[in-house]
């Protein structure tokens, strides 16, 4: 059974930093693509960052480039999202997701088969 467990969400002030974690259970970690997505109230879920666990290539949404960094610890089956210079518009529920195969940069949610429960990030200005 595949399970993704996120943690690290919190309330912070604008300009602050957070690191989200996502532990992956039940799937061969080295053969999947992991993504971080977010959804604000009344808005559609959007992709934030993607990493191919095999090779480590990464992709970022324009809105977070230069501020967010996705990384992984293969030994721990864990993906991280380091978020710096947070803005109020970053406020959302953040989800990690997994899909089989190699990702080439698209942020569509459809291909992702497995999702975590979400962790809330609130940025106050």
Short mmCIF file of C-alpha atoms in Angstrom, two decimals:
data_model
loop_
_atom_site.label_atom_id
_atom_site.label_comp_id
_atom_site.label_asym_id
_atom_site.label_seq_id
_atom_site.Cartn_x
_atom_site.Cartn_y
_atom_site.Cartn_z
CA UNK A 1 0.00 0.00 0.00
CA UNK A 2 1.45 3.33 -1.09
CA UNK A 3 1.33 6.07 1.50
CA UNK A 4 2.67 9.61 1.49
CA UNK A 5 2.97 11.44 4.78
CA UNK A 6 3.63 15.18 4.81
CA UNK A 7 4.75 17.32 7.70
CA UNK A 8 6.21 20.74 8.38
CA UNK A 9 3.35 23.09 7.70
CA UNK A 10 2.95 26.05 10.05
CA UNK A 11 2.00 29.68 10.36
CA UNK A 12 4.82 32.12 9.63
CA UNK A 13 5.26 35.78 8.87
CA UNK A 14 6.02 37.05 5.41
CA UNK A 15 9.70 36.74 4.61
CA UNK A 16 10.07 33.67 6.77
CA UNK A 17 11.02 30.11 5.87
CA UNK A 18 9.60 26.63 6.25
CA UNK A 19 10.67 23.16 5.23
CA UNK A 20 8.08 20.59 4.32
CA UNK A 21 8.80 16.87 4.35
CA UNK A 22 7.10 13.98 2.61
CA UNK A 23 7.92 10.38 3.47
CA UNK A 24 7.01 7.75 0.90
CA UNK A 25 5.97 4.24 1.90
CA UNK A 26 5.13 1.19 -0.16
CA UNK A 27 6.71 1.95 -3.51
CA UNK A 28 10.14 1.71 -5.03
CA UNK A 29 11.38 5.20 -4.32
CA UNK A 30 14.00 5.26 -7.05
CA UNK A 31 11.50 4.84 -9.89
CA UNK A 32 8.99 7.60 -9.31
CA UNK A 33 8.48 11.28 -9.85
CA UNK A 34 7.54 13.33 -6.80
CA UNK A 35 5.74 16.62 -6.84
CA UNK A 36 4.68 19.29 -4.41
CA UNK A 37 1.33 20.91 -5.12
CA UNK A 38 -0.73 23.49 -3.29
CA UNK A 39 -4.33 24.56 -3.14
CA UNK A 40 -5.61 27.81 -1.71
CA UNK A 41 -9.28 28.26 -0.78
CA UNK A 42 -11.40 28.77 -3.86
CA UNK A 43 -8.55 28.02 -6.23
CA UNK A 44 -7.48 25.03 -8.25
CA UNK A 45 -4.65 22.80 -7.12
CA UNK A 46 -1.42 23.92 -8.73
CA UNK A 47 2.02 22.42 -9.12
CA UNK A 48 4.90 24.00 -7.23
CA UNK A 49 7.95 21.79 -7.71
CA UNK A 50 8.83 18.39 -9.14
CA UNK A 51 11.76 16.05 -8.70
CA UNK A 52 12.65 12.85 -10.47
CA UNK A 53 13.87 10.49 -7.78
CA UNK A 54 16.09 8.80 -10.37
CA UNK A 55 18.63 11.38 -11.39
CA UNK A 56 17.33 14.22 -9.28
CA UNK A 57 16.24 16.61 -12.04
CA UNK A 58 13.95 19.34 -10.76
CA UNK A 59 11.33 21.71 -12.12
CA UNK A 60 9.67 24.74 -10.55
CA UNK A 61 6.63 26.85 -11.12
CA UNK A 62 7.51 30.41 -12.10
CA UNK A 63 5.84 31.75 -8.97
CA UNK A 64 8.33 29.99 -6.68
CA UNK A 65 11.56 29.97 -8.69
CA UNK A 66 14.44 31.32 -6.67
CA UNK A 67 12.53 30.97 -3.39
CA UNK A 68 11.63 27.28 -3.11
CA UNK A 69 13.93 24.27 -3.41
CA UNK A 70 12.85 20.66 -3.79
CA UNK A 71 15.30 18.00 -2.68
CA UNK A 72 15.38 14.40 -1.59
CA UNK A 73 17.04 11.95 0.74
CA UNK A 74 16.91 8.62 -1.04
CA UNK A 75 18.05 6.72 2.03
CA UNK A 76 15.01 8.01 3.91
CA UNK A 77 12.51 7.85 1.02
CA UNK A 78 11.84 11.49 1.74
CA UNK A 79 11.26 14.56 -0.38
CA UNK A 80 11.63 18.07 1.01
CA UNK A 81 10.39 21.48 0.00
CA UNK A 82 12.46 24.31 1.41
CA UNK A 83 10.46 27.52 1.20
CA UNK A 84 12.22 30.84 1.70
CA UNK A 85 11.06 34.43 1.39
CA UNK A 86 7.50 33.36 1.93
CA UNK A 87 4.71 35.62 0.76
CA UNK A 88 1.07 35.83 1.77
CA UNK A 89 0.13 34.39 -1.61
CA UNK A 90 1.99 31.20 -0.68
CA UNK A 91 -0.74 30.48 1.85
CA UNK A 92 -2.32 27.15 0.93
CA UNK A 93 -2.66 23.50 1.77
CA UNK A 94 0.45 21.80 0.43
CA UNK A 95 0.34 18.25 -0.87
CA UNK A 96 3.02 15.86 -2.01
CA UNK A 97 2.19 13.44 -4.77
CA UNK A 98 3.82 10.55 -6.59
CA UNK A 99 3.59 9.13 -10.06
CA UNK A 100 5.40 6.37 -11.84
CA UNK A 101 7.79 7.16 -14.61
CA UNK A 102 9.93 10.13 -15.47
CA UNK A 103 8.65 13.70 -15.26
CA UNK A 104 9.68 16.24 -17.85
CA UNK A 105 8.31 19.40 -16.31
CA UNK A 106 4.55 19.45 -16.66
CA UNK A 107 2.58 20.36 -13.55
CA UNK A 108 -0.73 18.72 -14.37
CA UNK A 109 -2.26 16.88 -11.42
CA UNK A 110 -3.84 14.13 -13.49
CA UNK A 111 -0.82 11.83 -13.86
CA UNK A 112 -0.18 11.72 -10.11
CA UNK A 113 -1.72 8.59 -8.67
CA UNK A 114 -0.79 8.91 -5.01
CA UNK A 115 -1.37 11.88 -2.73
CA UNK A 116 -0.64 12.79 0.85
CA UNK A 117 -3.14 14.23 3.27
CA UNK A 118 -1.78 17.76 3.02
CA UNK A 119 -0.08 20.15 5.40
CA UNK A 120 -1.23 23.73 5.92
CA UNK A 121 1.06 26.69 5.29
CA UNK A 122 -0.19 30.10 6.38
CA UNK A 123 1.84 33.24 5.70
CA UNK A 124 0.78 36.44 7.39
CA UNK A 125 1.85 39.86 6.17
#
